[in-house]
Structures are given as structure tokens and as C-alpha cells.
Amino acid sequence: MTGDATHEFVRRLARSLALRWLALAFAASGTAGCASLPAPAGVEPSFAIPASAETLLGRLAKNSSPDPTLTGVRLLPTGPYALSTRIALAARAERTLDVQYYLLQNDATGRYLLRLMRDAAARGVRVRLLLDDMYTAGMDDMLIGLAAHPNIEVRLFNPFSAGRGHVLTRFAASALDFYRVNHRMHNKLFVADGAMAIVGGRNIADSYFTRDPNQNFADVDALLVGAVVEQLSSAFDDYWNSEFAIPLAYFAPTSTSAEERRRAFDDVTARDALPTEVVEEKTDVLGYGPIVEEMSDPRIGLIWGVASAWVDPTAKVWNCRPVPEGSTAPHLHTVRLRVEGLLRNARREVTLSSPYFVPAEDGMAIFGQGVREGVSYKVLTNSLAATDEPLVHWGYMRYRRRMLLMGMELYELSPTRASRDRGFGLFGSRTLGTLHAKTAVIDRSTVFIGSMNFDPRSDALNTEIGIVIESPQLAREMLRLMNLDKLQSSYRVRLSPEHGRLEWIGIDDFNEVVHNDEPDADFRTRMYLRLVAPFVSEGML
């Protein structure tokens, strides 16, 4: 094991053990109440500005729509296209940018997009940036510098009030408030001028846009135009104006002048100019060109259908609050329960993609009932070698044999196969791949795209967002993406006909290659699971 690999292994082990120890300590304390967040004085609510044909994006949205009740969708399956679409929206916004993410990394991509927000604000655009506070450690000064520019406000969701310099010190300082801070806002949403939005699985970092030299995520976003955008804007307002969204300045006060803070921000982000050509390929894997090329046309080409936005209520963070007698309202409309409803209503087939897939007994009951009724299931998830969360993969491993015995098809993304697969377009030849897309296709007609993983954390601890759209044409495009991934970049898992043992099957040059153990998994990952997994319950994954 190299020095860097050893350091990463120790870092991951220490972080996992520390967070699990804090969770166990909190549970053992017997404190079941919910601690309160501060209520800073003078924080005014604000609300989305409706789309208008007076803006470029508003005119494009209106001219492109065949019916105001419909939603138009353009899938964004490759990193460069997903990034160039965000850049195009930020550069052309004239009134508002509402940006909400679980993670905005302090790297070249993150700093560049922050600078684009600054540039938009300088044009008079109102910018509202809402970040979950989990991974903002060390970013306070830069974000304060951004917020010092006119027309920009930055809020942190469910923030840590102490130990802000490091993830571990944040949790350590919040040990008595662990129940609250262990709930995170996992939403990903980008809305420009109330007219166009991006929803999907991508956070903002180099690795989500194929710009990391070592490891990148395979993900899917959707550009949205039409009726569903208003729903998404309303959902943003709910989060922005909630008691959990606290202005950054409350936790990171500074004595420097606004001009000094702006200058510091400009200095930090000035070096992060992207290449002139963000998109090198003329078309993506679905045959689309960059969306920016259509923004000078009277309308843009989209797939249209009836869509709904599914968004967890912010009260999910306080799900320990007493529920009024006879009411289950806080639990009725979670994204997870709605997706489970889609699965229960399936009549022919379900194709799922989830990087972290732990069905639990509730999910197994849905699958079992569906199989008995003739529904076929295909699931694409990460292999042990591909996952960035081995403990969650351990949770999946506990159900793998049972799912195969039911007749479900399981595919596991291989980082080495994905790196070789230039035809799929998600990874370069020198990068390893990790699946991050959270999608579902039901009966070849209904599509879900969002931030929700099929695992206990997304079910109970994280807030999530997604859209569901009725469109056989969009379903065909999504299935094409998923089939490419399954066939070219993954192993199919099966039970050996002779011995009933697990086997991983890949096709190389039209020849079947059989592995009898977790392919590509290295020693440190296996050791990590042996050391940590025995101490982790499924509910902690």
C-alpha cells in the first residue's frame, strides 16, 4: 500500500469510527429530544421571482413549450455537458439564480461557479446560495467574501455552531446535538430566472464533471423547462425560508470591511478559469450538442411530458418532533415513500440505478411482491471496488443473494471497465469510475431522476429532491444510458449454476470473463470492511 493510500485508508477509518462512536454515544445517552437552532434577528424571508418573457431564458422557455401544463426535459449524462449547461444558465440569467447543493467543493470547478455567481450579481441578478453545512469546513472565509458582493446572500442548512474548521471537530463539538446534525440536506437544484432548472445527482466539484485526474462520478442530471420549474422554485423557497437555513455571517463573523472580503474572494477564485472549450465532443452519448448552441435559436429541443417535483419537507430534519394524534403528515410525502409507490404500481419492469443500494426489508417485500406478480427488476449499483462508501456496500451485500434468488438482475459498475469504456462518454481513459446516478424507469414510460439513494440514510436522515415524468420517449433515452452502463462498464452478478456461489460476469472482446470474488477490490478496502462493518447497524448506513 502506498503512502497516499495508507493515509486515505486511515483517514476514512478514523472518520467512520468517530462518527459511529458519536452516534452510539448519543443513543446511549438516552437524550431523545431535539435541540434548537438559533433564530438570528433581522433575517428576512425572500421568494422566487416568476419566469418572465422579458428575459432570454424566459422567452426560450415560453417559445419552446407546446403546452403550459407540460415539462420539457434534456438529459445531461456526461460531466462536460452538465457543467457547460450550468455555465450557460449562470451567464445568461438576468433576474435570479437560486442554487441549492449538498456539496460545493473548494476546488477549481466549485470556485469557478462561485465566480460566475459573483459575475451574475454584478449584472443585477439576485443570487441565493443555500449549502448544506456538512462539507463547508474551511470555506467560511471564501463564502463570506462571496456574500460581501451586492445582490448575493449565502445561507447554510442545518449548520454546525462550533468546531467549524474540520468535519470531525464539528461533530465532536455537536455530540449532544448529534441527532440534529446527523440529518443533512442532500438536495441538488439550480434554477435560473425561474424559467430553467437543473435537477439530478451531481454536486458541484471537479469529480462530478469529469475534471478530476484520478476518480470521477458517472451521474445524470436533467435540464427542465416548463410547468415543473415553478414547483421547484417553490421548494427552494421552503428550504431558504426554513428555520434550518441560517445566514453564514451568523456563524462566521468578521471584522474586515466588505471591500476587503470582496477582494479576498476575487484573489482566491481568480486562478480558476475553465478552458475555453468546456465540451470537447460535438455530441454527447445521446446525440445532443451543447445546450448553449441552441440558446440563440427561437426554441430549444426537449422531450415533453407531464412532470411533478417531489421534495422532502424540511420537517424531516425534526422527525423526532411529536406528531399530532391521528396524523402522520411529516412522513406522508417523502421522496422515498413516493418512489416506493412507483415500484408498487409497476406492472411489467423496473430498472433502477443507485450508487448506494440497501433495500432493507421494506424494499425486499416490494420486490418480492412484484416478482410474484410478474414484474422484472434490473438494478445497477457500484461494485465494492467502485464505491466510495464501502460500509453501504456491505449493507447491500447482505441482500444480494436473496435478490438473485428472487430472479432480480444485478449489475455492479467496475471502475476499471468504466475507465476503458470511452464509448460511453462518462470517463476518460486515465480515470476510475464511480456510479452516482439516482434514477428509475418504470414500465418503460415513467422516469424518476433525483438526489435520492435507495438506502437508509436517504430514507430517514437526508432530505431529498427529484422529479417524476411520464414520457415513453424519455424512458427510452434513460434506458439507453443504463443499458450502455450495464453492458459496457459493469459486471453482471449471478449465482453459479454448479455451486450456487456468487459470480461476476463481464464481456471482453465478445468473450465471457468470470470472477469468483469481488472483482478489482483491493486489500485496504476489504480490511476496512472487516474492521468497521461489525460495529455498524443497517440504520446507521
Coordinates of C-alpha atoms in Angstrom, one line a residue:
M1 CA 0.0 0.0 0.0
T2 CA 1.5 3.4 -1.0
G3 CA 1.9 6.2 1.5
D4 CA -1.0 8.1 0.0
A5 CA -3.2 5.0 0.0
T6 CA -2.3 4.3 3.6
H7 CA -3.2 7.9 4.6
E8 CA -6.5 7.7 2.8
F9 CA -7.3 4.4 4.4
V10 CA -6.5 5.7 7.9
R11 CA -8.5 8.9 7.3
R12 CA -11.6 7.1 6.1
L13 CA -11.3 4.6 9.0
A14 CA -10.9 7.3 11.6
R15 CA -13.8 9.4 10.3
S16 CA -16.1 6.4 10.1
L17 CA -15.3 5.2 13.6
A18 CA -15.6 8.7 15.0
L19 CA -19.0 9.4 13.5
R20 CA -20.3 5.9 14.5
W21 CA -18.9 6.3 18.0
L22 CA -20.7 9.7 18.3
A23 CA -23.9 8.1 17.1
L24 CA -23.7 5.3 19.6
A25 CA -22.8 7.7 22.4
F26 CA -25.7 9.9 21.6
A27 CA -28.1 6.9 21.6
A28 CA -26.7 5.6 24.8
S29 CA -27.2 9.0 26.5
G30 CA -30.9 8.4 26.3
T31 CA -31.5 12.0 25.1
A32 CA -34.2 11.8 22.5
G33 CA -35.2 15.5 22.3
C34 CA -34.5 17.9 19.5
A35 CA -32.1 20.7 20.2
S36 CA -33.0 24.1 18.9
L37 CA -31.2 26.2 16.2
P38 CA -30.6 29.8 16.8
A39 CA -33.0 32.4 15.3
P40 CA -30.9 35.2 14.1
A41 CA -32.6 38.6 14.3
G42 CA -33.3 40.6 11.1
V43 CA -33.3 37.6 8.7
E44 CA -36.0 38.5 6.2
P45 CA -37.7 35.8 4.0
S46 CA -37.5 36.1 0.3
F47 CA -39.3 34.3 -2.5
A48 CA -38.7 33.2 -6.1
I49 CA -39.4 35.7 -8.9
P50 CA -41.6 34.1 -11.5
A51 CA -40.4 33.5 -15.0
S52 CA -40.9 36.3 -17.5
A53 CA -40.7 36.5 -21.3
E54 CA -38.8 39.7 -20.7
T55 CA -35.7 37.6 -20.0
L56 CA -33.8 35.5 -22.6
L57 CA -34.3 32.3 -20.6
G58 CA -38.0 33.1 -20.0
R59 CA -38.6 33.7 -23.7
L60 CA -36.8 30.5 -24.7
A61 CA -38.9 28.5 -22.2
K62 CA -42.1 30.0 -23.4
N63 CA -41.3 29.6 -27.1
S64 CA -40.2 26.1 -26.6
S65 CA -43.3 24.9 -24.8
P66 CA -46.1 23.2 -26.7
D67 CA -48.4 23.4 -23.7
P68 CA -48.0 25.3 -20.4
T69 CA -49.0 22.2 -18.4
L70 CA -46.1 20.2 -19.7
T71 CA -42.4 20.0 -18.7
G72 CA -39.5 19.7 -21.2
V73 CA -36.5 17.6 -20.3
R74 CA -33.0 17.3 -21.7
L75 CA -30.9 14.6 -20.0
L76 CA -27.3 15.5 -19.1
P77 CA -25.4 12.2 -18.8
T78 CA -21.9 13.5 -19.3
G79 CA -19.9 15.7 -17.0
P80 CA -18.7 18.3 -19.6
Y81 CA -22.2 18.8 -20.9
A82 CA -23.7 19.1 -17.4
L83 CA -21.1 21.7 -16.5
S84 CA -21.5 23.7 -19.7
T85 CA -25.3 23.8 -19.1
R86 CA -24.8 25.3 -15.7
I87 CA -22.4 27.8 -17.0
A88 CA -24.8 28.8 -19.8
L89 CA -27.6 29.4 -17.4
A90 CA -25.5 31.4 -14.9
A91 CA -24.1 33.5 -17.8
R92 CA -27.5 34.3 -19.2
A93 CA -29.5 34.8 -16.0
E94 CA -31.0 38.3 -15.8
R95 CA -33.0 38.3 -12.7
T96 CA -32.4 35.4 -10.3
L97 CA -30.2 32.5 -9.6
D98 CA -31.4 30.1 -6.9
V99 CA -28.7 27.5 -6.1
Q100 CA -29.0 24.6 -3.6
Y101 CA -26.5 21.9 -3.0
Y102 CA -25.3 19.3 -0.5
L103 CA -21.7 19.8 -1.6
L104 CA -19.9 22.6 -3.3
Q105 CA -16.2 21.7 -3.2
N106 CA -13.4 24.2 -2.7
D107 CA -11.8 23.1 -6.0
A108 CA -11.4 24.6 -9.5
T109 CA -14.9 23.8 -10.5
G110 CA -16.5 25.0 -7.3
R111 CA -14.6 28.2 -7.2
Y112 CA -15.3 28.9 -10.9
L113 CA -19.1 28.5 -10.4
L114 CA -18.9 30.8 -7.4
R115 CA -17.2 33.4 -9.5
L116 CA -20.0 33.0 -12.1
M117 CA -22.5 33.8 -9.4
R118 CA -20.5 36.9 -8.5
D119 CA -20.5 38.0 -12.1
A120 CA -24.2 37.4 -12.3
A121 CA -24.8 39.5 -9.2
A122 CA -22.7 42.3 -10.7
R123 CA -25.2 42.4 -13.6
G124 CA -28.0 42.9 -11.1
V125 CA -29.1 39.3 -10.7
R126 CA -30.3 38.3 -7.3
V127 CA -28.3 35.3 -6.1
R128 CA -29.4 33.0 -3.3
L129 CA -26.9 30.2 -2.5
L130 CA -28.1 27.5 0.0
L131 CA -25.5 24.9 1.0
D132 CA -25.7 22.1 3.4
D133 CA -23.1 22.7 6.1
M134 CA -21.6 19.2 6.2
Y135 CA -18.7 19.9 3.8
T136 CA -18.1 23.6 4.2
A137 CA -15.3 23.2 6.7
G138 CA -12.5 25.6 5.8
M139 CA -14.7 27.6 3.3
D140 CA -16.2 30.2 5.6
D141 CA -13.8 33.0 4.5
M142 CA -14.4 32.4 0.8
L143 CA -18.2 32.2 1.2
I144 CA -18.2 35.3 3.4
G145 CA -16.2 37.0 0.6
L146 CA -18.8 35.9 -2.0
A147 CA -21.7 37.2 0.2
A148 CA -20.0 40.6 0.6
H149 CA -20.8 41.3 -3.1
P150 CA -24.1 43.1 -3.6
N151 CA -27.1 41.0 -4.6
I152 CA -25.7 37.8 -3.1
E153 CA -26.9 36.0 0.0
V154 CA -25.4 32.7 1.4
R155 CA -27.2 30.5 3.9
L156 CA -26.2 27.3 5.5
F157 CA -28.6 24.5 6.1
N158 CA -28.7 22.8 9.5
P159 CA -25.4 24.3 10.4
F160 CA -22.7 23.3 13.0
S161 CA -22.3 26.1 15.5
A162 CA -18.8 25.2 16.7
G163 CA -15.6 23.4 15.7
R164 CA -16.2 24.7 12.2
G165 CA -12.6 24.1 10.9
H166 CA -13.0 20.3 10.3
V167 CA -15.7 17.7 9.8
L168 CA -14.6 15.7 12.8
T169 CA -14.3 18.7 15.2
R170 CA -17.8 19.8 14.1
F171 CA -19.3 16.5 15.1
A172 CA -17.3 16.3 18.3
A173 CA -18.5 19.8 19.3
S174 CA -22.1 18.8 18.5
A175 CA -22.1 15.5 20.3
L176 CA -25.1 16.5 22.5
D177 CA -26.8 17.7 19.3
F178 CA -25.9 14.7 17.2
Y179 CA -29.4 13.8 16.3
R180 CA -30.0 17.1 14.5
V181 CA -26.6 17.5 12.8
N182 CA -26.7 13.9 11.5
H183 CA -29.7 14.9 9.4
R184 CA -28.4 16.6 6.2
M185 CA -29.9 18.4 3.1
H186 CA -28.9 16.2 0.2
N187 CA -30.9 18.3 -2.4
K188 CA -29.3 19.4 -5.7
L189 CA -31.1 22.2 -7.5
F190 CA -30.1 25.0 -9.9
V191 CA -32.8 27.5 -11.0
A192 CA -32.2 30.4 -13.4
D193 CA -34.7 33.3 -13.9
G194 CA -37.5 31.0 -12.6
A195 CA -37.5 29.6 -16.2
M196 CA -35.0 26.8 -16.4
A197 CA -33.8 24.3 -13.7
I198 CA -31.3 21.5 -13.3
V199 CA -32.1 18.6 -11.0
G200 CA -30.2 15.3 -10.6
G201 CA -27.4 13.6 -8.7
R202 CA -24.5 15.9 -9.3
N203 CA -22.9 18.0 -6.6
I204 CA -20.5 20.8 -7.6
A205 CA -16.9 19.5 -7.7
D206 CA -14.3 18.5 -10.3
S207 CA -15.2 14.8 -9.9
Y208 CA -18.8 15.3 -10.9
F209 CA -17.9 16.9 -14.2
T210 CA -15.0 14.5 -15.3
R211 CA -12.4 17.1 -14.3
D212 CA -10.6 15.0 -11.6
P213 CA -7.4 13.3 -12.8
N214 CA -7.9 10.3 -10.5
Q215 CA -11.6 9.5 -9.9
N216 CA -14.9 10.7 -11.4
F217 CA -18.5 10.0 -10.9
A218 CA -21.0 8.7 -13.5
D219 CA -24.1 10.7 -13.0
V220 CA -27.3 12.0 -14.7
D221 CA -28.9 15.5 -14.4
A222 CA -31.9 16.9 -16.2
L223 CA -32.4 20.4 -17.7
L224 CA -36.0 21.2 -17.0
V225 CA -38.3 23.8 -18.7
G226 CA -42.0 24.4 -18.2
A227 CA -44.5 23.6 -15.5
V228 CA -42.3 21.8 -13.0
V229 CA -39.9 24.7 -12.7
E230 CA -42.4 26.7 -10.7
Q231 CA -42.8 23.7 -8.3
L232 CA -39.0 23.5 -7.9
S233 CA -38.8 27.3 -7.2
S234 CA -41.4 27.0 -4.5
A235 CA -39.5 24.1 -3.0
F236 CA -36.3 26.2 -2.9
D237 CA -38.3 28.9 -1.1
D238 CA -39.4 26.4 1.5
Y239 CA -35.8 25.5 2.3
W240 CA -34.5 29.0 2.0
N241 CA -37.0 30.4 4.5
S242 CA -37.0 27.5 6.9
E243 CA -35.7 27.7 10.4
F244 CA -32.8 25.5 9.4
A245 CA -31.4 28.0 6.8
I246 CA -29.1 30.3 8.7
P247 CA -27.1 33.2 7.2
L248 CA -23.4 32.3 7.1
A249 CA -22.4 35.6 8.8
Y250 CA -24.1 34.4 12.0
F251 CA -21.6 31.6 12.4
A252 CA -18.6 33.3 10.8
P253 CA -18.4 36.9 11.9
T254 CA -15.6 39.0 10.6
S255 CA -14.2 42.4 11.4
T256 CA -12.9 43.1 7.9
S257 CA -14.6 45.5 5.6
A258 CA -16.9 44.4 2.8
E259 CA -14.4 45.7 0.3
E260 CA -11.6 43.6 1.9
R261 CA -13.8 40.5 1.8
R262 CA -14.7 41.0 -1.8
R263 CA -11.0 41.5 -2.7
A264 CA -10.1 38.3 -0.9
F265 CA -12.7 36.3 -2.7
D266 CA -11.6 37.7 -6.0
D267 CA -8.0 36.8 -5.3
V268 CA -8.9 33.2 -4.2
T269 CA -11.0 32.5 -7.3
A270 CA -9.1 34.4 -10.0
R271 CA -6.8 31.5 -10.9
D272 CA -9.7 29.0 -11.6
A273 CA -10.6 29.9 -15.2
L274 CA -12.0 27.0 -17.1
P275 CA -10.7 26.1 -20.6
T276 CA -12.4 28.0 -23.4
E277 CA -13.9 24.7 -24.7
V278 CA -15.6 23.0 -21.7
V279 CA -17.1 20.5 -24.1
E280 CA -14.7 18.8 -26.4
E281 CA -17.0 16.3 -28.0
K282 CA -19.5 17.6 -30.6
T283 CA -22.3 15.5 -29.2
D284 CA -23.0 13.5 -26.0
V285 CA -23.8 9.8 -25.9
L286 CA -27.4 10.6 -26.7
G287 CA -26.5 12.6 -29.8
Y288 CA -27.3 16.1 -28.3
G289 CA -25.0 19.0 -28.8
P290 CA -24.3 21.5 -26.0
I291 CA -27.4 23.4 -24.9
V292 CA -25.6 26.7 -25.3
E293 CA -25.6 26.2 -29.1
E294 CA -29.4 26.3 -29.0
M295 CA -29.8 29.4 -26.9
S296 CA -29.6 31.7 -29.9
D297 CA -32.4 29.8 -31.6
P298 CA -36.1 30.6 -31.2
R299 CA -36.6 27.4 -29.2
I300 CA -34.6 24.5 -27.7
G301 CA -35.2 20.9 -28.4
L302 CA -36.6 19.0 -25.4
I303 CA -38.7 15.9 -24.6
W304 CA -42.1 16.9 -23.2
G305 CA -44.3 15.2 -20.7
V306 CA -46.3 15.6 -17.5
A307 CA -44.0 16.0 -14.6
S308 CA -44.1 16.6 -10.8
A309 CA -41.4 17.7 -8.4
W310 CA -41.0 15.5 -5.3
V311 CA -39.3 17.2 -2.4
D312 CA -38.9 16.1 1.2
P313 CA -40.4 18.5 3.7
T314 CA -37.8 20.4 5.8
A315 CA -39.5 19.0 8.9
K316 CA -37.8 15.7 8.1
V317 CA -34.8 17.1 10.0
W318 CA -37.1 17.3 13.1
N319 CA -38.7 13.9 12.6
C320 CA -38.4 13.3 16.3
R321 CA -41.0 16.0 16.9
P322 CA -44.3 14.7 18.2
V323 CA -46.9 14.1 15.5
P324 CA -50.4 15.2 16.3
E325 CA -52.7 12.4 17.3
G326 CA -54.2 10.7 14.2
S327 CA -51.8 12.5 11.9
T328 CA -48.7 11.1 10.0
A329 CA -48.3 14.3 7.9
P330 CA -44.5 14.6 8.3
H331 CA -44.0 11.1 6.8
L332 CA -46.6 11.1 4.1
H333 CA -44.8 12.8 1.3
T334 CA -41.1 11.9 1.5
V335 CA -39.4 11.2 -1.8
R336 CA -38.5 7.7 -0.7
L337 CA -42.2 6.8 0.0
R338 CA -43.2 8.2 -3.3
V339 CA -40.6 6.2 -5.2
E340 CA -41.7 3.1 -3.3
G341 CA -45.2 3.9 -4.6
L342 CA -43.9 3.9 -8.1
L343 CA -42.3 0.5 -7.5
R344 CA -45.5 -1.0 -6.1
N345 CA -47.5 0.2 -9.1
A346 CA -45.1 -1.3 -11.6
R347 CA -46.8 -3.9 -13.9
R348 CA -44.0 -5.2 -16.1
E349 CA -40.5 -4.0 -15.4
V350 CA -38.4 -1.7 -13.2
T351 CA -34.8 -0.5 -13.9
L352 CA -33.1 1.2 -11.0
S353 CA -29.8 3.0 -10.7
S354 CA -28.5 3.8 -7.2
P355 CA -24.9 4.2 -6.1
Y356 CA -25.8 3.1 -2.6
F357 CA -28.4 0.4 -2.7
V358 CA -29.6 -1.1 0.6
P359 CA -33.2 -2.3 0.0
A360 CA -33.9 -3.2 3.7
E361 CA -36.8 -5.5 4.5
D362 CA -39.4 -3.0 3.3
G363 CA -37.7 -2.9 -0.1
M364 CA -37.3 -6.6 -0.2
A365 CA -41.1 -7.0 0.4
I366 CA -41.8 -4.7 -2.5
F367 CA -39.5 -6.6 -4.8
G368 CA -40.9 -10.0 -3.6
Q369 CA -44.5 -9.0 -4.2
G370 CA -43.6 -7.6 -7.7
V371 CA -41.8 -10.7 -8.7
R372 CA -44.8 -12.8 -7.7
E373 CA -46.9 -10.5 -9.9
G374 CA -44.6 -10.9 -12.9
V375 CA -42.5 -7.7 -12.6
S376 CA -38.9 -8.0 -13.7
Y377 CA -36.2 -5.9 -11.8
K378 CA -32.8 -4.8 -13.0
V379 CA -30.6 -2.9 -10.6
L380 CA -27.3 -1.1 -11.4
T381 CA -25.1 -0.1 -8.4
N382 CA -21.5 0.2 -7.5
S383 CA -19.1 -2.7 -7.1
L384 CA -17.1 -2.9 -3.9
A385 CA -14.1 -1.6 -5.9
A386 CA -16.1 1.3 -7.3
T387 CA -18.0 2.5 -4.3
D388 CA -16.7 5.5 -2.2
E389 CA -18.8 4.2 0.8
P390 CA -17.7 0.5 1.4
L391 CA -19.9 0.3 4.5
V392 CA -23.0 1.0 2.5
H393 CA -21.9 -1.7 0.0
W394 CA -21.7 -4.0 3.0
G395 CA -25.3 -3.3 3.6
Y396 CA -26.1 -4.2 0.0
M397 CA -24.1 -7.4 0.2
R398 CA -26.4 -8.7 2.9
Y399 CA -29.3 -8.7 0.5
R400 CA -27.5 -9.6 -2.7
R401 CA -28.1 -13.4 -2.7
R402 CA -31.7 -13.1 -1.7
M403 CA -32.3 -10.7 -4.6
L404 CA -30.7 -13.1 -7.0
L405 CA -32.7 -16.0 -5.8
M406 CA -35.8 -13.9 -6.4
G407 CA -34.7 -13.6 -10.1
M408 CA -33.7 -10.0 -10.0
E409 CA -30.8 -8.9 -12.3
L410 CA -27.9 -7.2 -10.5
Y411 CA -25.2 -5.2 -12.2
E412 CA -22.2 -3.7 -10.4
L413 CA -20.1 -0.9 -12.0
S414 CA -16.5 -1.7 -12.4
P415 CA -14.0 1.2 -12.2
T416 CA -11.5 -0.5 -14.5
R417 CA -14.1 -1.4 -17.1
A418 CA -15.6 2.1 -16.9
S419 CA -12.2 3.7 -17.4
R420 CA -11.7 1.7 -20.6
D421 CA -15.2 2.5 -21.9
R422 CA -14.6 5.7 -23.9
G423 CA -17.7 4.9 -26.0
F424 CA -20.0 5.5 -23.0
G425 CA -18.5 9.0 -22.7
L426 CA -18.6 9.3 -18.9
F427 CA -14.9 8.7 -18.1
G428 CA -11.6 9.5 -19.6
S429 CA -9.1 6.7 -20.2
R430 CA -7.0 7.6 -17.1
T431 CA -9.8 7.9 -14.6
L432 CA -11.6 5.5 -12.4
G433 CA -15.3 5.5 -12.3
T434 CA -17.9 5.5 -9.5
L435 CA -21.6 5.4 -10.2
H436 CA -23.5 8.3 -8.7
A437 CA -26.8 8.5 -10.7
K438 CA -30.1 8.0 -8.9
T439 CA -32.7 7.1 -11.5
A440 CA -35.6 4.7 -12.1
V441 CA -37.6 3.7 -15.1
I442 CA -41.0 2.1 -14.5
D443 CA -42.7 0.1 -17.3
R444 CA -40.8 2.0 -20.0
S445 CA -43.0 5.0 -19.5
T446 CA -42.3 6.7 -16.1
V447 CA -38.9 8.2 -15.2
F448 CA -37.5 9.3 -11.9
I449 CA -34.4 11.5 -11.6
G450 CA -33.2 13.0 -8.4
S451 CA -30.8 13.0 -5.4
M452 CA -32.3 10.1 -3.5
N453 CA -30.2 6.9 -3.0
F454 CA -32.1 3.7 -2.2
D455 CA -30.6 3.3 1.2
P456 CA -31.5 4.0 4.9
R457 CA -29.8 7.4 5.0
S458 CA -31.8 8.8 2.2
D459 CA -34.9 7.3 3.7
A460 CA -34.6 8.6 7.2
L461 CA -31.8 11.1 7.6
N462 CA -31.3 13.2 4.5
T463 CA -33.7 15.5 2.7
E464 CA -34.0 14.7 -1.0
I465 CA -35.4 16.1 -4.2
G466 CA -36.4 14.7 -7.6
I467 CA -38.8 14.8 -10.5
V468 CA -41.0 12.1 -12.0
I469 CA -42.1 12.5 -15.6
E470 CA -44.5 10.5 -17.7
S471 CA -42.8 10.1 -21.1
P472 CA -42.1 6.9 -23.0
Q473 CA -39.6 8.8 -25.2
L474 CA -37.6 10.0 -22.1
A475 CA -37.8 6.4 -20.7
R476 CA -36.2 5.1 -23.9
E477 CA -33.3 7.6 -23.5
M478 CA -32.8 6.8 -19.9
L479 CA -32.8 3.0 -20.6
R480 CA -30.3 3.5 -23.3
L481 CA -28.0 5.2 -20.9
M482 CA -28.5 2.5 -18.2
N483 CA -28.1 -0.4 -20.7
L484 CA -24.8 1.1 -22.0
D485 CA -23.6 1.2 -18.4
K486 CA -24.7 -2.3 -17.6
L487 CA -23.3 -3.9 -20.8
Q488 CA -20.0 -2.0 -21.2
S489 CA -18.9 -0.8 -17.8
S490 CA -20.3 -3.3 -15.3
Y491 CA -20.3 -6.9 -14.2
R492 CA -23.5 -8.9 -14.0
V493 CA -23.7 -10.8 -10.7
R494 CA -25.2 -14.3 -10.8
L495 CA -25.3 -17.5 -8.8
S496 CA -23.1 -20.2 -10.2
P497 CA -25.3 -22.9 -11.8
E498 CA -22.9 -25.6 -10.4
H499 CA -22.2 -24.4 -6.9
G500 CA -24.6 -21.6 -6.1
R501 CA -21.8 -19.2 -5.3
L502 CA -21.7 -15.6 -6.4
E503 CA -20.0 -14.9 -9.7
W504 CA -19.3 -11.7 -11.5
I505 CA -19.6 -11.9 -15.3
G506 CA -18.0 -9.5 -17.8
I507 CA -17.7 -9.5 -21.6
D508 CA -14.3 -8.6 -23.0
D509 CA -13.9 -8.9 -26.8
F510 CA -17.1 -10.9 -27.0
N511 CA -15.7 -13.5 -24.5
E512 CA -17.3 -14.1 -21.1
V513 CA -14.9 -13.5 -18.2
V514 CA -15.9 -15.0 -14.8
H515 CA -14.7 -13.7 -11.4
N516 CA -15.4 -15.8 -8.3
D517 CA -14.7 -13.0 -5.8
E518 CA -15.4 -9.2 -5.6
P519 CA -13.5 -8.0 -8.8
D520 CA -11.0 -5.2 -8.6
A521 CA -11.4 -4.7 -4.8
D522 CA -8.1 -4.0 -3.1
F523 CA -6.7 -5.2 0.2
R524 CA -7.3 -1.9 2.1
T525 CA -11.0 -1.8 1.2
R526 CA -11.5 -5.4 2.3
M527 CA -9.6 -4.7 5.5
Y528 CA -11.7 -1.6 6.1
L529 CA -14.9 -3.6 6.0
R530 CA -13.5 -6.3 8.3
L531 CA -12.5 -3.7 10.9
V532 CA -15.6 -1.4 10.8
A533 CA -18.6 -3.3 9.5
P534 CA -19.2 -5.4 12.7
F535 CA -19.8 -2.2 14.6
V536 CA -22.3 -0.6 12.2
S537 CA -26.0 -1.3 12.2
E538 CA -28.0 -1.0 9.0
G539 CA -29.8 2.1 10.3
M540 CA -26.5 3.9 10.5
L541 CA -25.6 3.4 6.8

